[in-house]
């Protein structure tokens, strides 16, 4: 369900990117030169960046909704939501009553961001890599200690058996 809003709004923006270009310029005018420095072949104009972000929203939203690659999909959506929120809903720059409307959308996006961050770290009941690594070390150490205790016990039994065998007259 969390992915649905990104699929629908992303599809609308892919079809009509010009509806968001003016708002996006707040961010794209700052990011565009950085993109050009990284790779001049990448699109850096506001219209293409808006369209690319919307396409990423559609794909990641569909993946999230289908339960496929949920953690990376949620991370992509969360990363894209931050500049979108800052560009689209800077409520602090608006007078009343527009300010209240943008503040509501800003807070809604923060709620979506929280849900996406939870989805990005959710392991669906399976332990994460750091947990598995630290517990694998603990299990290995316990296994080694157990093997040492067993070896000591068997050596003691073998020693006692050998001593008893020497004492029995044959």
PDB file of C-alpha atoms in Angstrom:
ATOM      1  CA  UNK A   1       0.000   0.000   0.000  1.00  0.00           C
ATOM      2  CA  UNK A   2       2.903   2.317   0.749  1.00  0.00           C
ATOM      3  CA  UNK A   3       4.130   2.022  -2.844  1.00  0.00           C
ATOM      4  CA  UNK A   4       0.763   2.962  -4.389  1.00  0.00           C
ATOM      5  CA  UNK A   5       1.123   6.724  -3.951  1.00  0.00           C
ATOM      6  CA  UNK A   6       4.523   6.636  -5.668  1.00  0.00           C
ATOM      7  CA  UNK A   7       3.242   4.581  -8.597  1.00  0.00           C
ATOM      8  CA  UNK A   8       0.245   6.815  -9.226  1.00  0.00           C
ATOM      9  CA  UNK A   9       1.975  10.171  -8.765  1.00  0.00           C
ATOM     10  CA  UNK A  10       5.083   8.948 -10.609  1.00  0.00           C
ATOM     11  CA  UNK A  11       3.033   7.840 -13.611  1.00  0.00           C
ATOM     12  CA  UNK A  12       1.243  11.198 -13.732  1.00  0.00           C
ATOM     13  CA  UNK A  13       4.545  13.070 -13.627  1.00  0.00           C
ATOM     14  CA  UNK A  14       6.185  10.842 -16.270  1.00  0.00           C
ATOM     15  CA  UNK A  15       3.300  11.733 -18.588  1.00  0.00           C
ATOM     16  CA  UNK A  16       3.377  15.446 -17.680  1.00  0.00           C
ATOM     17  CA  UNK A  17       6.745  16.418 -16.158  1.00  0.00           C
ATOM     18  CA  UNK A  18       6.169  20.112 -16.868  1.00  0.00           C
ATOM     19  CA  UNK A  19       3.618  20.247 -14.040  1.00  0.00           C
ATOM     20  CA  UNK A  20       6.448  19.814 -11.513  1.00  0.00           C
ATOM     21  CA  UNK A  21       9.414  21.487 -13.232  1.00  0.00           C
ATOM     22  CA  UNK A  22       8.890  24.923 -11.671  1.00  0.00           C
ATOM     23  CA  UNK A  23       8.807  23.530  -8.141  1.00  0.00           C
ATOM     24  CA  UNK A  24      11.682  21.153  -8.870  1.00  0.00           C
ATOM     25  CA  UNK A  25      13.969  23.965 -10.012  1.00  0.00           C
ATOM     26  CA  UNK A  26      14.570  24.836  -6.336  1.00  0.00           C
ATOM     27  CA  UNK A  27      16.542  21.609  -6.090  1.00  0.00           C
ATOM     28  CA  UNK A  28      17.570  20.830  -9.671  1.00  0.00           C
ATOM     29  CA  UNK A  29      19.282  24.190 -10.156  1.00  0.00           C
ATOM     30  CA  UNK A  30      21.626  23.226  -7.324  1.00  0.00           C
ATOM     31  CA  UNK A  31      22.014  19.555  -8.250  1.00  0.00           C
ATOM     32  CA  UNK A  32      22.299  20.001 -12.040  1.00  0.00           C
ATOM     33  CA  UNK A  33      25.846  21.446 -12.020  1.00  0.00           C
ATOM     34  CA  UNK A  34      27.013  18.637  -9.724  1.00  0.00           C
ATOM     35  CA  UNK A  35      25.600  16.046 -12.107  1.00  0.00           C
ATOM     36  CA  UNK A  36      27.325  17.722 -15.067  1.00  0.00           C
ATOM     37  CA  UNK A  37      30.661  17.564 -13.229  1.00  0.00           C
ATOM     38  CA  UNK A  38      30.199  13.871 -12.459  1.00  0.00           C
ATOM     39  CA  UNK A  39      29.205  12.894 -15.998  1.00  0.00           C
ATOM     40  CA  UNK A  40      28.307  15.442 -18.700  1.00  0.00           C
ATOM     41  CA  UNK A  41      26.327  12.759 -20.570  1.00  0.00           C
ATOM     42  CA  UNK A  42      23.753  12.467 -17.770  1.00  0.00           C
ATOM     43  CA  UNK A  43      20.650  14.649 -17.985  1.00  0.00           C
ATOM     44  CA  UNK A  44      20.916  17.624 -15.663  1.00  0.00           C
ATOM     45  CA  UNK A  45      18.041  19.846 -16.748  1.00  0.00           C
ATOM     46  CA  UNK A  46      15.004  20.100 -14.498  1.00  0.00           C
ATOM     47  CA  UNK A  47      12.544  18.449 -16.902  1.00  0.00           C
ATOM     48  CA  UNK A  48      14.631  15.318 -17.449  1.00  0.00           C
ATOM     49  CA  UNK A  49      15.510  15.037 -13.759  1.00  0.00           C
ATOM     50  CA  UNK A  50      11.825  15.286 -12.846  1.00  0.00           C
ATOM     51  CA  UNK A  51      10.950  12.615 -15.397  1.00  0.00           C
ATOM     52  CA  UNK A  52      13.790  10.311 -14.258  1.00  0.00           C
ATOM     53  CA  UNK A  53      12.798  10.670 -10.603  1.00  0.00           C
ATOM     54  CA  UNK A  54       9.158   9.946 -11.475  1.00  0.00           C
ATOM     55  CA  UNK A  55      10.146   6.845 -13.458  1.00  0.00           C
ATOM     56  CA  UNK A  56      12.243   5.656 -10.498  1.00  0.00           C
ATOM     57  CA  UNK A  57       9.215   6.229  -8.253  1.00  0.00           C
ATOM     58  CA  UNK A  58       7.014   4.088 -10.511  1.00  0.00           C
ATOM     59  CA  UNK A  59       9.507   1.226 -10.670  1.00  0.00           C
ATOM     60  CA  UNK A  60      10.428   1.312  -6.963  1.00  0.00           C
ATOM     61  CA  UNK A  61       6.770   1.742  -5.971  1.00  0.00           C
ATOM     62  CA  UNK A  62       5.777  -1.302  -8.012  1.00  0.00           C
ATOM     63  CA  UNK A  63       8.608  -3.348  -6.507  1.00  0.00           C
ATOM     64  CA  UNK A  64       7.605  -2.292  -3.007  1.00  0.00           C
ATOM     65  CA  UNK A  65       3.933  -3.027  -3.670  1.00  0.00           C
ATOM     66  CA  UNK A  66       4.763  -6.474  -5.102  1.00  0.00           C
ATOM     67  CA  UNK A  67       7.082  -7.313  -2.216  1.00  0.00           C
ATOM     68  CA  UNK A  68      10.123  -7.661  -4.467  1.00  0.00           C
ATOM     69  CA  UNK A  69      13.417  -6.040  -3.491  1.00  0.00           C
ATOM     70  CA  UNK A  70      11.474  -4.177  -0.818  1.00  0.00           C
ATOM     71  CA  UNK A  71      14.475  -2.853   1.089  1.00  0.00           C
ATOM     72  CA  UNK A  72      16.268  -1.305  -1.919  1.00  0.00           C
ATOM     73  CA  UNK A  73      12.962  -0.066  -3.362  1.00  0.00           C
ATOM     74  CA  UNK A  74      12.052   1.635  -0.084  1.00  0.00           C
ATOM     75  CA  UNK A  75      15.533   3.171   0.123  1.00  0.00           C
ATOM     76  CA  UNK A  76      15.217   4.588  -3.416  1.00  0.00           C
ATOM     77  CA  UNK A  77      11.799   6.037  -2.633  1.00  0.00           C
ATOM     78  CA  UNK A  78      13.026   7.521   0.661  1.00  0.00           C
ATOM     79  CA  UNK A  79      16.050   9.106  -1.009  1.00  0.00           C
ATOM     80  CA  UNK A  80      13.845  10.652  -3.687  1.00  0.00           C
ATOM     81  CA  UNK A  81      11.236  11.849  -1.217  1.00  0.00           C
ATOM     82  CA  UNK A  82      13.605  14.189   0.629  1.00  0.00           C
ATOM     83  CA  UNK A  83      14.370  16.560  -2.278  1.00  0.00           C
ATOM     84  CA  UNK A  84      10.780  16.272  -3.498  1.00  0.00           C
ATOM     85  CA  UNK A  85       9.472  17.383  -0.117  1.00  0.00           C
ATOM     86  CA  UNK A  86      11.945  20.243   0.166  1.00  0.00           C
ATOM     87  CA  UNK A  87      11.245  21.446  -3.369  1.00  0.00           C
ATOM     88  CA  UNK A  88       7.504  20.909  -3.405  1.00  0.00           C
ATOM     89  CA  UNK A  89       6.441  21.925   0.080  1.00  0.00           C
ATOM     90  CA  UNK A  90       8.648  24.628   1.607  1.00  0.00           C
ATOM     91  CA  UNK A  91       5.784  25.783   3.820  1.00  0.00           C
ATOM     92  CA  UNK A  92       8.002  28.297   5.613  1.00  0.00           C
ATOM     93  CA  UNK A  93       8.158  30.424   2.445  1.00  0.00           C
ATOM     94  CA  UNK A  94       4.381  30.751   2.007  1.00  0.00           C
ATOM     95  CA  UNK A  95       1.914  33.177   3.618  1.00  0.00           C
ATOM     96  CA  UNK A  96      -1.288  31.920   5.236  1.00  0.00           C
ATOM     97  CA  UNK A  97      -3.540  30.135   4.144  1.00  0.00           C
ATOM     98  CA  UNK A  98      -1.183  28.444   1.608  1.00  0.00           C
ATOM     99  CA  UNK A  99       1.305  27.845   4.394  1.00  0.00           C
ATOM    100  CA  UNK A 100      -1.063  25.473   6.226  1.00  0.00           C
ATOM    101  CA  UNK A 101      -1.717  23.418   3.098  1.00  0.00           C
ATOM    102  CA  UNK A 102       2.000  23.035   2.305  1.00  0.00           C
ATOM    103  CA  UNK A 103       2.783  22.275   5.941  1.00  0.00           C
ATOM    104  CA  UNK A 104       0.216  19.466   5.876  1.00  0.00           C
ATOM    105  CA  UNK A 105       1.774  17.987   2.707  1.00  0.00           C
ATOM    106  CA  UNK A 106       5.255  18.397   4.200  1.00  0.00           C
ATOM    107  CA  UNK A 107       4.206  16.492   7.329  1.00  0.00           C
ATOM    108  CA  UNK A 108       2.438  13.835   5.225  1.00  0.00           C
ATOM    109  CA  UNK A 109       5.682  13.317   3.325  1.00  0.00           C
ATOM    110  CA  UNK A 110       7.564  13.019   6.609  1.00  0.00           C
ATOM    111  CA  UNK A 111       5.127  10.265   7.597  1.00  0.00           C
ATOM    112  CA  UNK A 112       5.709   8.520   4.271  1.00  0.00           C
ATOM    113  CA  UNK A 113       9.457   8.892   4.807  1.00  0.00           C
ATOM    114  CA  UNK A 114       9.134   7.218   8.201  1.00  0.00           C
ATOM    115  CA  UNK A 115       7.248   4.301   6.668  1.00  0.00           C
ATOM    116  CA  UNK A 116       9.813   3.975   3.888  1.00  0.00           C
ATOM    117  CA  UNK A 117      12.697   4.011   6.351  1.00  0.00           C
ATOM    118  CA  UNK A 118      11.020   1.244   8.341  1.00  0.00           C
ATOM    119  CA  UNK A 119      10.516  -0.752   5.150  1.00  0.00           C
ATOM    120  CA  UNK A 120      14.140  -0.132   4.148  1.00  0.00           C
ATOM    121  CA  UNK A 121      15.479  -1.676   7.365  1.00  0.00           C
ATOM    122  CA  UNK A 122      12.825  -4.397   7.757  1.00  0.00           C
ATOM    123  CA  UNK A 123      14.298  -7.864   7.417  1.00  0.00           C
ATOM    124  CA  UNK A 124      10.874  -9.576   7.443  1.00  0.00           C
ATOM    125  CA  UNK A 125      11.760 -11.548  10.548  1.00  0.00           C
ATOM    126  CA  UNK A 126      15.135 -12.593   9.208  1.00  0.00           C
ATOM    127  CA  UNK A 127      18.123 -11.256  11.116  1.00  0.00           C
ATOM    128  CA  UNK A 128      20.228  -8.605   9.436  1.00  0.00           C
ATOM    129  CA  UNK A 129      23.847  -9.110   8.368  1.00  0.00           C
ATOM    130  CA  UNK A 130      25.402  -7.519  11.461  1.00  0.00           C
ATOM    131  CA  UNK A 131      23.251  -9.641  13.765  1.00  0.00           C
ATOM    132  CA  UNK A 132      24.036 -12.824  11.844  1.00  0.00           C
ATOM    133  CA  UNK A 133      27.764 -12.031  11.780  1.00  0.00           C
ATOM    134  CA  UNK A 134      28.071 -11.310  15.491  1.00  0.00           C
ATOM    135  CA  UNK A 135      25.975 -14.346  16.399  1.00  0.00           C
ATOM    136  CA  UNK A 136      27.923 -16.589  14.037  1.00  0.00           C
ATOM    137  CA  UNK A 137      31.092 -15.587  15.914  1.00  0.00           C
ATOM    138  CA  UNK A 138      29.397 -16.338  19.240  1.00  0.00           C
ATOM    139  CA  UNK A 139      28.192 -19.725  17.969  1.00  0.00           C
ATOM    140  CA  UNK A 140      31.672 -20.540  16.666  1.00  0.00           C
ATOM    141  CA  UNK A 141      33.268 -19.675  20.002  1.00  0.00           C
ATOM    142  CA  UNK A 142      30.725 -21.827  21.862  1.00  0.00           C
ATOM    143  CA  UNK A 143      31.308 -24.666  19.424  1.00  0.00           C
ATOM    144  CA  UNK A 144      35.074 -24.492  19.948  1.00  0.00           C
ATOM    145  CA  UNK A 145      34.668 -24.423  23.750  1.00  0.00           C
ATOM    146  CA  UNK A 146      32.335 -27.430  23.544  1.00  0.00           C
ATOM    147  CA  UNK A 147      34.813 -29.309  21.330  1.00  0.00           C
ATOM    148  CA  UNK A 148      37.649 -28.565  23.782  1.00  0.00           C
ATOM    149  CA  UNK A 149      35.569 -29.791  26.750  1.00  0.00           C
ATOM    150  CA  UNK A 150      34.638 -32.946  24.839  1.00  0.00           C
ATOM    151  CA  UNK A 151      38.258 -33.587  23.853  1.00  0.00           C
ATOM    152  CA  UNK A 152      39.399 -33.122  27.477  1.00  0.00           C
ATOM    153  CA  UNK A 153      36.690 -35.484  28.709  1.00  0.00           C
ATOM    154  CA  UNK A 154      37.576 -38.122  26.106  1.00  0.00           C
ATOM    155  CA  UNK A 155      41.291 -37.776  26.872  1.00  0.00           C
ATOM    156  CA  UNK A 156      40.587 -38.234  30.589  1.00  0.00           C
ATOM    157  CA  UNK A 157      38.452 -41.311  29.868  1.00  0.00           C
ATOM    158  CA  UNK A 158      41.180 -42.715  27.617  1.00  0.00           C
ATOM    159  CA  UNK A 159      43.833 -42.068  30.302  1.00  0.00           C
ATOM    160  CA  UNK A 160      41.742 -43.748  32.993  1.00  0.00           C
ATOM    161  CA  UNK A 161      41.034 -46.682  30.673  1.00  0.00           C
ATOM    162  CA  UNK A 162      44.726 -47.045  29.793  1.00  0.00           C
ATOM    163  CA  UNK A 163      45.716 -46.934  33.484  1.00  0.00           C
ATOM    164  CA  UNK A 164      43.111 -49.517  34.347  1.00  0.00           C
ATOM    165  CA  UNK A 165      44.274 -51.754  31.526  1.00  0.00           C
ATOM    166  CA  UNK A 166      47.870 -51.688  32.881  1.00  0.00           C
ATOM    167  CA  UNK A 167      46.730 -52.709  36.363  1.00  0.00           C
ATOM    168  CA  UNK A 168      44.747 -55.765  35.253  1.00  0.00           C
ATOM    169  CA  UNK A 169      46.943 -58.847  35.385  1.00  0.00           C
ATOM    170  CA  UNK A 170      46.899 -60.655  32.136  1.00  0.00           C
TER     171      UNK A 170
END
